[in-house]
mmCIF file of C-alpha atoms and ligand atoms in Angstrom:
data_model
loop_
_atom_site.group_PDB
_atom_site.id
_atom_site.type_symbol
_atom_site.label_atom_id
_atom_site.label_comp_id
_atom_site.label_asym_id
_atom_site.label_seq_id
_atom_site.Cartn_x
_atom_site.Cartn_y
_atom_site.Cartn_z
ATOM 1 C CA UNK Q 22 -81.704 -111.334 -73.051
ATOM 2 C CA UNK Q 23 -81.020 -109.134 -70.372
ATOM 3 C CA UNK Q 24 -79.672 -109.502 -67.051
ATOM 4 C CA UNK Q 25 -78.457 -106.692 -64.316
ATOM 5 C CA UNK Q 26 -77.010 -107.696 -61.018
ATOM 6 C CA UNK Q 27 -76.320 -105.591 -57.909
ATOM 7 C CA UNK Q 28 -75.638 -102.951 -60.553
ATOM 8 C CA UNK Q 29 -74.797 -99.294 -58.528
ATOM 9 C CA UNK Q 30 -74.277 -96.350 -60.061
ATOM 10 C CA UNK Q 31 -72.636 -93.401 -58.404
ATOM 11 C CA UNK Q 32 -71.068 -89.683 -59.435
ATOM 12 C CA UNK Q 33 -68.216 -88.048 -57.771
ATOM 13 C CA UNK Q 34 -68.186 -84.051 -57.639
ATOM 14 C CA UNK Q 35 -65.646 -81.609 -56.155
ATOM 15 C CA UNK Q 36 -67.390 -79.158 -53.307
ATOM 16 C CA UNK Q 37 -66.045 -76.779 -51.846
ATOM 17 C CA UNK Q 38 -62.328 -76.772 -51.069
ATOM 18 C CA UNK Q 39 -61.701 -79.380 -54.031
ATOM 19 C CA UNK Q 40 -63.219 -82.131 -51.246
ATOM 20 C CA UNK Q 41 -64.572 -84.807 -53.894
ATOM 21 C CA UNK Q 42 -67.838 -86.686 -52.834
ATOM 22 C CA UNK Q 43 -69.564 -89.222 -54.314
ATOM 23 C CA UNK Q 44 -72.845 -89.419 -54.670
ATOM 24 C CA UNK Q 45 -74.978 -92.628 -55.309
ATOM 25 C CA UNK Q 46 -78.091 -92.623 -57.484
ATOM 26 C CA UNK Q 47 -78.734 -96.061 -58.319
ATOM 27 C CA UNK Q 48 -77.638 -99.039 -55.367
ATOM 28 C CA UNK Q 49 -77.879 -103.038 -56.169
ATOM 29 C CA UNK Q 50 -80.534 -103.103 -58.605
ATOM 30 C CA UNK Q 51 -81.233 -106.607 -60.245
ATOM 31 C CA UNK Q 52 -83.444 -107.317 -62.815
ATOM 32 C CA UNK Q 53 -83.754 -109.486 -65.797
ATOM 33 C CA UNK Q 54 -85.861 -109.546 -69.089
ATOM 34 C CA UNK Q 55 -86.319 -112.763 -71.261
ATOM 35 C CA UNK Q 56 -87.426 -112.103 -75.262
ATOM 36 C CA UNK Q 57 -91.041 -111.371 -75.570
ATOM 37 C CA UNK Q 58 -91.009 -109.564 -72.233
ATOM 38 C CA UNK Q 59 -92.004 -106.051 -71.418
ATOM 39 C CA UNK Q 60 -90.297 -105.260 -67.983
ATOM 40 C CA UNK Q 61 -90.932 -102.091 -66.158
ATOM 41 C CA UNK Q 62 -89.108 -100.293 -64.280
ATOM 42 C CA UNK Q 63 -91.613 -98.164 -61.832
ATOM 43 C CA UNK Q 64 -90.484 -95.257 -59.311
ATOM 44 C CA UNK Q 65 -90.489 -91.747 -59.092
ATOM 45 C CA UNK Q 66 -89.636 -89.008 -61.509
ATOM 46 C CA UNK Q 67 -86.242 -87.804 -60.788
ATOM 47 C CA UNK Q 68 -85.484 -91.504 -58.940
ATOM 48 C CA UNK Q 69 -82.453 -92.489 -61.644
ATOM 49 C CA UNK Q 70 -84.572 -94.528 -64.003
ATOM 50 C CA UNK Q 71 -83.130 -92.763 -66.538
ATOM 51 C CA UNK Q 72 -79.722 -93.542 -65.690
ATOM 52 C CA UNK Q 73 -79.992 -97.374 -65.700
ATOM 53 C CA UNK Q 74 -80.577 -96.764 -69.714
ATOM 54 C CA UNK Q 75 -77.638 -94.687 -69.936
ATOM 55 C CA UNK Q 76 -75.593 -97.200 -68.204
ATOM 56 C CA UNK Q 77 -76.635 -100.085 -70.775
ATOM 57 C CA UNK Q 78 -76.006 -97.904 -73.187
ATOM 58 C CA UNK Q 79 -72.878 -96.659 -71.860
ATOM 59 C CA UNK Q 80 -73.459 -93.079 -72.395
ATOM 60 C CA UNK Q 81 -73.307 -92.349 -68.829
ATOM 61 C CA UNK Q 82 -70.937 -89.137 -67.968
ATOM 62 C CA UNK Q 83 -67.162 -89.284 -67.290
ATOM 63 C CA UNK Q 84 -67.231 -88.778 -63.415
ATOM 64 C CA UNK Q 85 -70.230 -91.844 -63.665
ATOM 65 C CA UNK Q 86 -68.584 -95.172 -61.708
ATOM 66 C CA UNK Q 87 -70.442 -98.119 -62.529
ATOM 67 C CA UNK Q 88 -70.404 -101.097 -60.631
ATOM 68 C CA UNK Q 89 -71.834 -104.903 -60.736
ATOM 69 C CA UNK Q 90 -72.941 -107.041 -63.512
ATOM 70 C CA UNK Q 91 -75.059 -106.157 -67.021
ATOM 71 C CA UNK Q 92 -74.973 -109.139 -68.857
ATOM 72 C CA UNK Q 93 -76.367 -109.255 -72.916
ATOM 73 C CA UNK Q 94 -76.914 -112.569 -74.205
ATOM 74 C CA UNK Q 95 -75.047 -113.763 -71.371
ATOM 75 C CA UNK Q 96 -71.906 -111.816 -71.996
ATOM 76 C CA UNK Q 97 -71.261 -108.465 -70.267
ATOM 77 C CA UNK Q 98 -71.260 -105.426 -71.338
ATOM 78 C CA UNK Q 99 -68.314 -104.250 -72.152
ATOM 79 C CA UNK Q 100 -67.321 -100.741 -73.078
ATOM 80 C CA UNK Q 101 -66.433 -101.541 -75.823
ATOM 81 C CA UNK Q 102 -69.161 -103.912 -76.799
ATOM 82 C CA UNK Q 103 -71.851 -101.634 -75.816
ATOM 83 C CA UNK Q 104 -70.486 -99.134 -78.733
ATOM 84 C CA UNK Q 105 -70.644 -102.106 -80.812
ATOM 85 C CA UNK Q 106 -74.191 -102.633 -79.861
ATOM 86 C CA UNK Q 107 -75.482 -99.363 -79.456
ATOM 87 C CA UNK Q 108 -78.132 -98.398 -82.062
ATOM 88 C CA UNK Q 109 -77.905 -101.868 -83.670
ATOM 89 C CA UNK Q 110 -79.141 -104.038 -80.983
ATOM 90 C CA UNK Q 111 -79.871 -102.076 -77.962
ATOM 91 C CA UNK Q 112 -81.759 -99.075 -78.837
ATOM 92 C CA UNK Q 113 -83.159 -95.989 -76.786
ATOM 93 C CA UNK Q 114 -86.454 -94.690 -77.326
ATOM 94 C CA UNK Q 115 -85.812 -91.141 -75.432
ATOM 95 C CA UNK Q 116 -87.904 -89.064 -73.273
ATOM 96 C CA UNK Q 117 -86.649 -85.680 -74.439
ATOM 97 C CA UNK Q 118 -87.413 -84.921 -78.131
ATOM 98 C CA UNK Q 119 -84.033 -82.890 -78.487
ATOM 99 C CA UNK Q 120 -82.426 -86.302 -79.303
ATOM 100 C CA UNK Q 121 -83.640 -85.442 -82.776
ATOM 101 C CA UNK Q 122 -81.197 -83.070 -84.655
ATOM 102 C CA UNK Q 123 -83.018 -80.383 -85.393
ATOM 103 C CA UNK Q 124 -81.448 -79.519 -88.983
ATOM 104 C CA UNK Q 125 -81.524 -83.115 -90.309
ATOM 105 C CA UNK Q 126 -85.056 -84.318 -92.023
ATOM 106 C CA UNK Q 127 -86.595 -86.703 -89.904
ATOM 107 C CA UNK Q 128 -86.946 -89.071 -92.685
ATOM 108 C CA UNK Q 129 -83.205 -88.888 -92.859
ATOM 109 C CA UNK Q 130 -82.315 -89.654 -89.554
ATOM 110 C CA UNK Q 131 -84.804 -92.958 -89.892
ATOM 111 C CA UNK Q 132 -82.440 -93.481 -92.167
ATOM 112 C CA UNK Q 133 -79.214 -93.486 -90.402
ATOM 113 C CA UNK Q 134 -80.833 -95.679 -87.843
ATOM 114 C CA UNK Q 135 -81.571 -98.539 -90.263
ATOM 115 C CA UNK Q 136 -78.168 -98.434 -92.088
ATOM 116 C CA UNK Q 137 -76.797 -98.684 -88.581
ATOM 117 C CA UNK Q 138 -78.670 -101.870 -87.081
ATOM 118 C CA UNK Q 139 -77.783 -103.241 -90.671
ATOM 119 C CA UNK Q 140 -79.856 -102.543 -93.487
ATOM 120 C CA UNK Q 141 -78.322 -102.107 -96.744
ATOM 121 C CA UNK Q 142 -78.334 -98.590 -97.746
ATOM 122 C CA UNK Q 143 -80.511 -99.231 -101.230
ATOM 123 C CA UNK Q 144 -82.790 -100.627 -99.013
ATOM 124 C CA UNK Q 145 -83.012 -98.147 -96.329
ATOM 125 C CA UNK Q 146 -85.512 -95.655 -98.341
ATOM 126 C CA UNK Q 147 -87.547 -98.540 -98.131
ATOM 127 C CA UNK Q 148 -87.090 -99.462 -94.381
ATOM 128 C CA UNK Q 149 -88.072 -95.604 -93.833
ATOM 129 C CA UNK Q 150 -91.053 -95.598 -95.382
ATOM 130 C CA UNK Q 151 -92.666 -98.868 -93.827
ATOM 131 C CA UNK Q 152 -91.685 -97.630 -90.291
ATOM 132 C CA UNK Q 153 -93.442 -94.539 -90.964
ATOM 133 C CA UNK Q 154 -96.824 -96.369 -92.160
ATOM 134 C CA UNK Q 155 -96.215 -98.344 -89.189
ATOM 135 C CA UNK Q 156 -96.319 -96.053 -86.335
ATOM 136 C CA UNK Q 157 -98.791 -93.873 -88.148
ATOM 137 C CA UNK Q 158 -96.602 -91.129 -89.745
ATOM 138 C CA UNK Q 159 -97.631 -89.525 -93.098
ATOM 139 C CA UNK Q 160 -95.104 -90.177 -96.073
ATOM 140 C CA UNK Q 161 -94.801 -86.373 -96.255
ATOM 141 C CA UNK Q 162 -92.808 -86.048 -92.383
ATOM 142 C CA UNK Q 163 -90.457 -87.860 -93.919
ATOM 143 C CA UNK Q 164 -89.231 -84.471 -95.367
ATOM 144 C CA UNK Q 165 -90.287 -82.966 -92.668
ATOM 145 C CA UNK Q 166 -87.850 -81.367 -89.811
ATOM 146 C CA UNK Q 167 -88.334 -81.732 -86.387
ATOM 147 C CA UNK Q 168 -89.673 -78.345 -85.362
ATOM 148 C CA UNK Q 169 -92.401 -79.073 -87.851
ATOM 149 C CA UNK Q 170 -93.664 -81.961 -85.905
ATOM 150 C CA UNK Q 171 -96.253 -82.303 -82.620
ATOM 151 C CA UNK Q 172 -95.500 -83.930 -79.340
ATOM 152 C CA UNK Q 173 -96.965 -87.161 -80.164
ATOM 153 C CA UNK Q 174 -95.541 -87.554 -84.410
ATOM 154 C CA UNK Q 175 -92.037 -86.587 -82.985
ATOM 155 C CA UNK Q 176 -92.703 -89.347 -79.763
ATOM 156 C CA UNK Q 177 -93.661 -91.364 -82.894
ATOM 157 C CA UNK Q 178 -90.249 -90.553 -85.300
ATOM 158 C CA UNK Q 179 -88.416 -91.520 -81.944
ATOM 159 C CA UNK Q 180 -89.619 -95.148 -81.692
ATOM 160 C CA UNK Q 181 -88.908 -95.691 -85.471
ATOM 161 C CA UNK Q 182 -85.437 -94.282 -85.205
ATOM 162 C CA UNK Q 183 -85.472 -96.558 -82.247
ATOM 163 C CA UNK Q 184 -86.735 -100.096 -83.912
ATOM 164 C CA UNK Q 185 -86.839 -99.552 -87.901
ATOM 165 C CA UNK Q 186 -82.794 -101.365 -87.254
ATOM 166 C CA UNK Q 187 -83.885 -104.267 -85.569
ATOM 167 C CA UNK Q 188 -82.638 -104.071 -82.331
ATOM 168 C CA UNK Q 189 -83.217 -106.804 -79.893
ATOM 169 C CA UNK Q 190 -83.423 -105.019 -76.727
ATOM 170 C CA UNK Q 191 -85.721 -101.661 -76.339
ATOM 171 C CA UNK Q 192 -85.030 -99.016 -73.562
ATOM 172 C CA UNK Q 193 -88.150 -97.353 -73.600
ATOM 173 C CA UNK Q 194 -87.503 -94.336 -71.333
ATOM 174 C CA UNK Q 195 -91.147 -92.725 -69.631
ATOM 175 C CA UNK Q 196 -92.174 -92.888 -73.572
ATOM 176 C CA UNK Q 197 -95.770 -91.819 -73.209
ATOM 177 C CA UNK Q 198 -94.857 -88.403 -70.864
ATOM 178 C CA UNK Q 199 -96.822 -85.086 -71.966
ATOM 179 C CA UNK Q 200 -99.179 -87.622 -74.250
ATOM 180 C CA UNK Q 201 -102.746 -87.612 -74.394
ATOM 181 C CA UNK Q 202 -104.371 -90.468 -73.106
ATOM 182 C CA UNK Q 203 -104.729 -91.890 -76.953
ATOM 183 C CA UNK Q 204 -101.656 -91.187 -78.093
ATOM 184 C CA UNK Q 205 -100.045 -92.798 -74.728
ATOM 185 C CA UNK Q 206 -102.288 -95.839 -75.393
ATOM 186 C CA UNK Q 207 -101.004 -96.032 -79.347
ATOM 187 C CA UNK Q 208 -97.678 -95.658 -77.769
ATOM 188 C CA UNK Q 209 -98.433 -98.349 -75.242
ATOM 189 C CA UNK Q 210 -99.662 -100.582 -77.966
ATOM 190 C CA UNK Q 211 -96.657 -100.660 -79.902
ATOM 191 C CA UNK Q 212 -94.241 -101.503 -77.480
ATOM 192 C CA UNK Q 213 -96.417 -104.559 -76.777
ATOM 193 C CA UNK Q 214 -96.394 -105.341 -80.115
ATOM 194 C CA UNK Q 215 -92.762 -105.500 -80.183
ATOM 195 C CA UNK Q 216 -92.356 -107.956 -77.349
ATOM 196 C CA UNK Q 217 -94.913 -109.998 -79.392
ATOM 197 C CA UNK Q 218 -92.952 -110.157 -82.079
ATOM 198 C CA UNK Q 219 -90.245 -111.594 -79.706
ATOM 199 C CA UNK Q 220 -88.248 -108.264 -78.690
ATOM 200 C CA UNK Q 221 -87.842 -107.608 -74.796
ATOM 201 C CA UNK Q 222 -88.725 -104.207 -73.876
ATOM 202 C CA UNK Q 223 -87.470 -102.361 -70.837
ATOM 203 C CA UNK Q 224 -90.119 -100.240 -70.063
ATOM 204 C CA UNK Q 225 -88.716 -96.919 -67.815
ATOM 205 C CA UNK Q 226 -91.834 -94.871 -66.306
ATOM 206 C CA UNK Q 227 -92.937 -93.259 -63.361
ATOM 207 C CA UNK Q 228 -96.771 -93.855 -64.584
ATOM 208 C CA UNK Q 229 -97.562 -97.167 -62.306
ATOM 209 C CA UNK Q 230 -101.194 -97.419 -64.690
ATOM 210 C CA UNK Q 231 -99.399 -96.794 -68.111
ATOM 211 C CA UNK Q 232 -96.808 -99.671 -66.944
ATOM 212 C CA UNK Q 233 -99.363 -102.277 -65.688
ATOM 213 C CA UNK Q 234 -101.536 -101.754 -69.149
ATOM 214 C CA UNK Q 235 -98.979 -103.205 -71.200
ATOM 215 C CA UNK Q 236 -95.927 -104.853 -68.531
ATOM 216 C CA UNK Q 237 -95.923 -108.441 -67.946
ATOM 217 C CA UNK Q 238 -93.476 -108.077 -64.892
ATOM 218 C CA UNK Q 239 -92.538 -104.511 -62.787
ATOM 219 C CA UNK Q 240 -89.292 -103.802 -60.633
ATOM 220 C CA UNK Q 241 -90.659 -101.024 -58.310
ATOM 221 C CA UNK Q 242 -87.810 -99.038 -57.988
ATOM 222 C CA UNK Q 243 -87.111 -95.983 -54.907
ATOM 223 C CA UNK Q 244 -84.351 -94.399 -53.351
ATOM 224 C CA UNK Q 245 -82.058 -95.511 -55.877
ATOM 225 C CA UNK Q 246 -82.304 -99.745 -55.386
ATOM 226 C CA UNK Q 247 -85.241 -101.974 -56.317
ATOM 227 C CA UNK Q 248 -87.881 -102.684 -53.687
ATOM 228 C CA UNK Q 249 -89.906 -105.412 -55.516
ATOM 229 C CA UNK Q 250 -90.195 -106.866 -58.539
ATOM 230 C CA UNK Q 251 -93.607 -108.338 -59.187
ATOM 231 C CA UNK Q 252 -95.644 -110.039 -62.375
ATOM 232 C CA UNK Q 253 -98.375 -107.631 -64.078
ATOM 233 C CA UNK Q 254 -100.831 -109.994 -62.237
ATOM 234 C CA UNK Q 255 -99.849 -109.319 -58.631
ATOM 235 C CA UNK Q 256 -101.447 -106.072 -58.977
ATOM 236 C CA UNK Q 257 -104.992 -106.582 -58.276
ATOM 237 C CA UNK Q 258 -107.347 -107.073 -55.796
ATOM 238 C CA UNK Q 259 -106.639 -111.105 -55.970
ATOM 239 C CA UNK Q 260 -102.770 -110.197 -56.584
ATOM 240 C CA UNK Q 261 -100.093 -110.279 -53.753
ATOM 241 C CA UNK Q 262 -97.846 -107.294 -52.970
ATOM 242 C CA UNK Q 263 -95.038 -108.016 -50.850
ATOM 243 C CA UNK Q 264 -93.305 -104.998 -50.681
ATOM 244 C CA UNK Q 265 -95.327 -101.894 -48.226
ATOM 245 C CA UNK Q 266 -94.351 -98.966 -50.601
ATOM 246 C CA UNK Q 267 -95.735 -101.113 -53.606
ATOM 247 C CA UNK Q 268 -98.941 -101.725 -51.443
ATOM 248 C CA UNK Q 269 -99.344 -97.481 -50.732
ATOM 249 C CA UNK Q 270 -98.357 -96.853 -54.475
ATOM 250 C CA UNK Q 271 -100.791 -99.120 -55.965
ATOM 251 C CA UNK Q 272 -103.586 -98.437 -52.958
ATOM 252 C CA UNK Q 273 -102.857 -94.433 -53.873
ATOM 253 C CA UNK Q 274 -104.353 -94.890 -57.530
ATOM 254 C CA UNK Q 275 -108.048 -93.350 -58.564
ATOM 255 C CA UNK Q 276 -109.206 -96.664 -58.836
ATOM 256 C CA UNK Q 277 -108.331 -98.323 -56.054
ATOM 257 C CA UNK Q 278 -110.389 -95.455 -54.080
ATOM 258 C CA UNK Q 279 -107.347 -93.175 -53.214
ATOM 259 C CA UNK Q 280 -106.680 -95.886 -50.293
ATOM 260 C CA UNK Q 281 -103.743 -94.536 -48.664
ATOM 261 C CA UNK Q 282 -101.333 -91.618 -49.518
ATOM 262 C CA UNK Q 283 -98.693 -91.711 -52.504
ATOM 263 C CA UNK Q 284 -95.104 -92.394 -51.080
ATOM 264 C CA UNK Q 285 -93.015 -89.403 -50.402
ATOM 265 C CA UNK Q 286 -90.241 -88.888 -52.437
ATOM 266 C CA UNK Q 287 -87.185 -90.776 -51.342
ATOM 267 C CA UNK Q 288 -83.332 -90.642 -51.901
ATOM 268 C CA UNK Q 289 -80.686 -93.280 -50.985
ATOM 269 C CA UNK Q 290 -80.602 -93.100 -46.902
ATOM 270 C CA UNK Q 291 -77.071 -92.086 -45.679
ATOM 271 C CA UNK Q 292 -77.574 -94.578 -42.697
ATOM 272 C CA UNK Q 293 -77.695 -97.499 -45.865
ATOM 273 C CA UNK Q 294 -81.099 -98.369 -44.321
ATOM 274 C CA UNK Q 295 -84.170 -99.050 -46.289
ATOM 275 C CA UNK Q 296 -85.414 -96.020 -48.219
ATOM 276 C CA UNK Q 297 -88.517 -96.309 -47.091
ATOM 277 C CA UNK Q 298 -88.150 -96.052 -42.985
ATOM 278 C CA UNK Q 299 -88.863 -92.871 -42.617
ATOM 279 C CA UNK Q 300 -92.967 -93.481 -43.807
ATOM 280 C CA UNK Q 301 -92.860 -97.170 -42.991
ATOM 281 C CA UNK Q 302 -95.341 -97.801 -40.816
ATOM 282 C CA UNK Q 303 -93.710 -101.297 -39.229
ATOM 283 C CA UNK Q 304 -90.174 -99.079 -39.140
ATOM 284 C CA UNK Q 305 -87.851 -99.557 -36.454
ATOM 285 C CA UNK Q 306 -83.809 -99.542 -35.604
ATOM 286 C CA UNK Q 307 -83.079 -102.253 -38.349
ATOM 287 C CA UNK Q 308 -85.255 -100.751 -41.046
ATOM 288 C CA UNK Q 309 -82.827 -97.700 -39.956
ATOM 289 C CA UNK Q 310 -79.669 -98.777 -40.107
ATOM 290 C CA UNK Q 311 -79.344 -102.043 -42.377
ATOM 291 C CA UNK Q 312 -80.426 -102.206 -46.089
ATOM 292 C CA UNK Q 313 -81.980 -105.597 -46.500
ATOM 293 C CA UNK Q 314 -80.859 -108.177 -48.863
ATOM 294 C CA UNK Q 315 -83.357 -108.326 -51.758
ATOM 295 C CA UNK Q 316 -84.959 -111.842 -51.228
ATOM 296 C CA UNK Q 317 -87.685 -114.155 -53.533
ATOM 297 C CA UNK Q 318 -91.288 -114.121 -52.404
ATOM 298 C CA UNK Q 319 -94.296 -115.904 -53.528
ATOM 299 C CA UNK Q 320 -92.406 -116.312 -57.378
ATOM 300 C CA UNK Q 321 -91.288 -112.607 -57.150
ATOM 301 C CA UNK Q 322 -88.618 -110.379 -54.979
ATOM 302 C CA UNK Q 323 -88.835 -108.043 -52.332
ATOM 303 C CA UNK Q 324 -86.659 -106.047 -50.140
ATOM 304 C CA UNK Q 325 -87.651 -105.694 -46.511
ATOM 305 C CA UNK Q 326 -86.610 -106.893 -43.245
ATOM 306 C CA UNK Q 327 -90.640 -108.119 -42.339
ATOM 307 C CA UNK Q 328 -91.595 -109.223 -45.592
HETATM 308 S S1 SF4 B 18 -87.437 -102.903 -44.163
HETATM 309 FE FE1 SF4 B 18 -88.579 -101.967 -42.491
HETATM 310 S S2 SF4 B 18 -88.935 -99.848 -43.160
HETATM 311 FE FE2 SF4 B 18 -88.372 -101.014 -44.944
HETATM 312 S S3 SF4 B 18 -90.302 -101.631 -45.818
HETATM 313 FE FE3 SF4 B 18 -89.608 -103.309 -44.514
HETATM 314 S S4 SF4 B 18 -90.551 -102.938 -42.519
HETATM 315 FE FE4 SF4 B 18 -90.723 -101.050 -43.707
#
């Protein structure tokens, strides 16, 4: 459904005396996701997740350069073709609820949503109402507006507005962020359901537990470029982890006894080396200076020199 190859995303800026830099926030990342499939993509908060949702989408800012291969179906995607596509069959479940327009009626904006991934008009009251008995909403919201609504029924309007068109490809960006633990689950639940029913998901989080409750494969993702990308299963005691920063970030969870210390927050080195040299403990000049090539491991990928 989906593939992304050496995909780099960077933003150029004037400073001081009009000197433009660029700045890179997201460096070869490759990943793919078959129908059915709920990818994640796993890394810290503030780490560009975000971005790689805005690039699919194309709704990236003007002074965004994009380079490398996203290919839908097997064709790419096009400026144009990702306008074509947007809302109909790629669709964004947000993170921030001030994607909903505040003076439009929630029900409304459903609505709009399934008229744009196709459905007739005279049919789109209907289309409304099931979504909202799907995902647990009251008939009533559906006049509702969205200052009227909690965390967790707005998370909810968001992933019908998202899915009540049909899209083929969900860009779930960290949807169960500021949840409770059941309303995260119910959240967590549904996007598994849609892969089920044959959609692929792209799952964007920084919650590692969240991700591994529902993924079926994870790209860890740090410093901007993707470190490993592992099946659901490799994360257990039994599992293999290739990659050391996967190995602290899974050993760093409550119930794996707090073994180790989380990963410190990274950025892109300016050497080009591997983002994570500087708390590596098998570092050295190589790790410094050279980025290695992202290479397949026990049926998965990694990204390091030793691996
Ligand atoms: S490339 Fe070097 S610094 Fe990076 S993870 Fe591998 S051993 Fe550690």
């Amino acid at each position: 459904m989906l593939e992304i190859n050496d995909l780099s995303i960077s933003f150029s800026s004037y400073s001081f005396g009009l000197r433009k830099t660029e700045t890179c926030a997201i460096r070869s990342l490759d990943l793919t996701i078959t129908p059915g499939q709920i990818m994640a993509v796993v890394g810290q908060s503030g780490g560009g997740k975000s971005l790689l949702a805005h690039a699919l989408l194309g709704i990236l800012p003007r002074n965004a350069r994009v380079t490398g291969g996203m290919l839908f179906k097997g064709e790419p995607l096009t400026i144009k073709r990702q306008a074509a596509l947007r809302g109909r069959q790629i669709a964004l479940i947000p993170q921030s609820m001030t994607y909903l327009n505040p003076l439009v009626r929630v029900g409304n904006q459903v609505a709009q949503a399934a008229r744009l991934g196709g459905v007739p008009g005279r049919e789109s009251k209907g289309a409304v109402s099931r979504a909202f008995t799907r995902y647990r909403l009251n008939q009533k919201v559906i006049s509702c507006f969205p200052f009227q609504l909690s965390g967790g029924m707005a998370r909810r309007v968001l992933t019908a507005t998202a899915t009540v068109g049909g899209a083929e490809l969900i860009l779930a960006d960290e949807p169960t962020s500021g949840l409770d633990p059941a309303s995260s689950g119910e959240t967590l639940a549904h996007l598994r359901e849609l892969a089920d029913s044959g959609k692929a998901v792209l799952l964007i989080t920084h919650d590692i537990e969240a991700a591994l409750k529902v993924a079926d494969s994870l790209t860890v993702f740090c410093g901007g470029v993707t470190l490993e990308v592992a099946a659901a299963g490799d994360f257990s005691s039994h599992g293999v982890l290739r990659h050391p920063y996967t190995r602290a970030l899974w050993g760093a969870l409550p119930g794996n006894d707090f073994v180790g210390a989380v990963p410190a927050a990274m950025t892109i080195a300016k050497n080009g080396g591997c983002p994570f040299s500087c708390d590596c403990p098998k570092s050295d000049t190589v790790c410094n200076d050279m980025m290695p090539e992202l290479k397949r491991l026990y049926n998965g990928l990694v990204r390091c020199h030793y691996a």
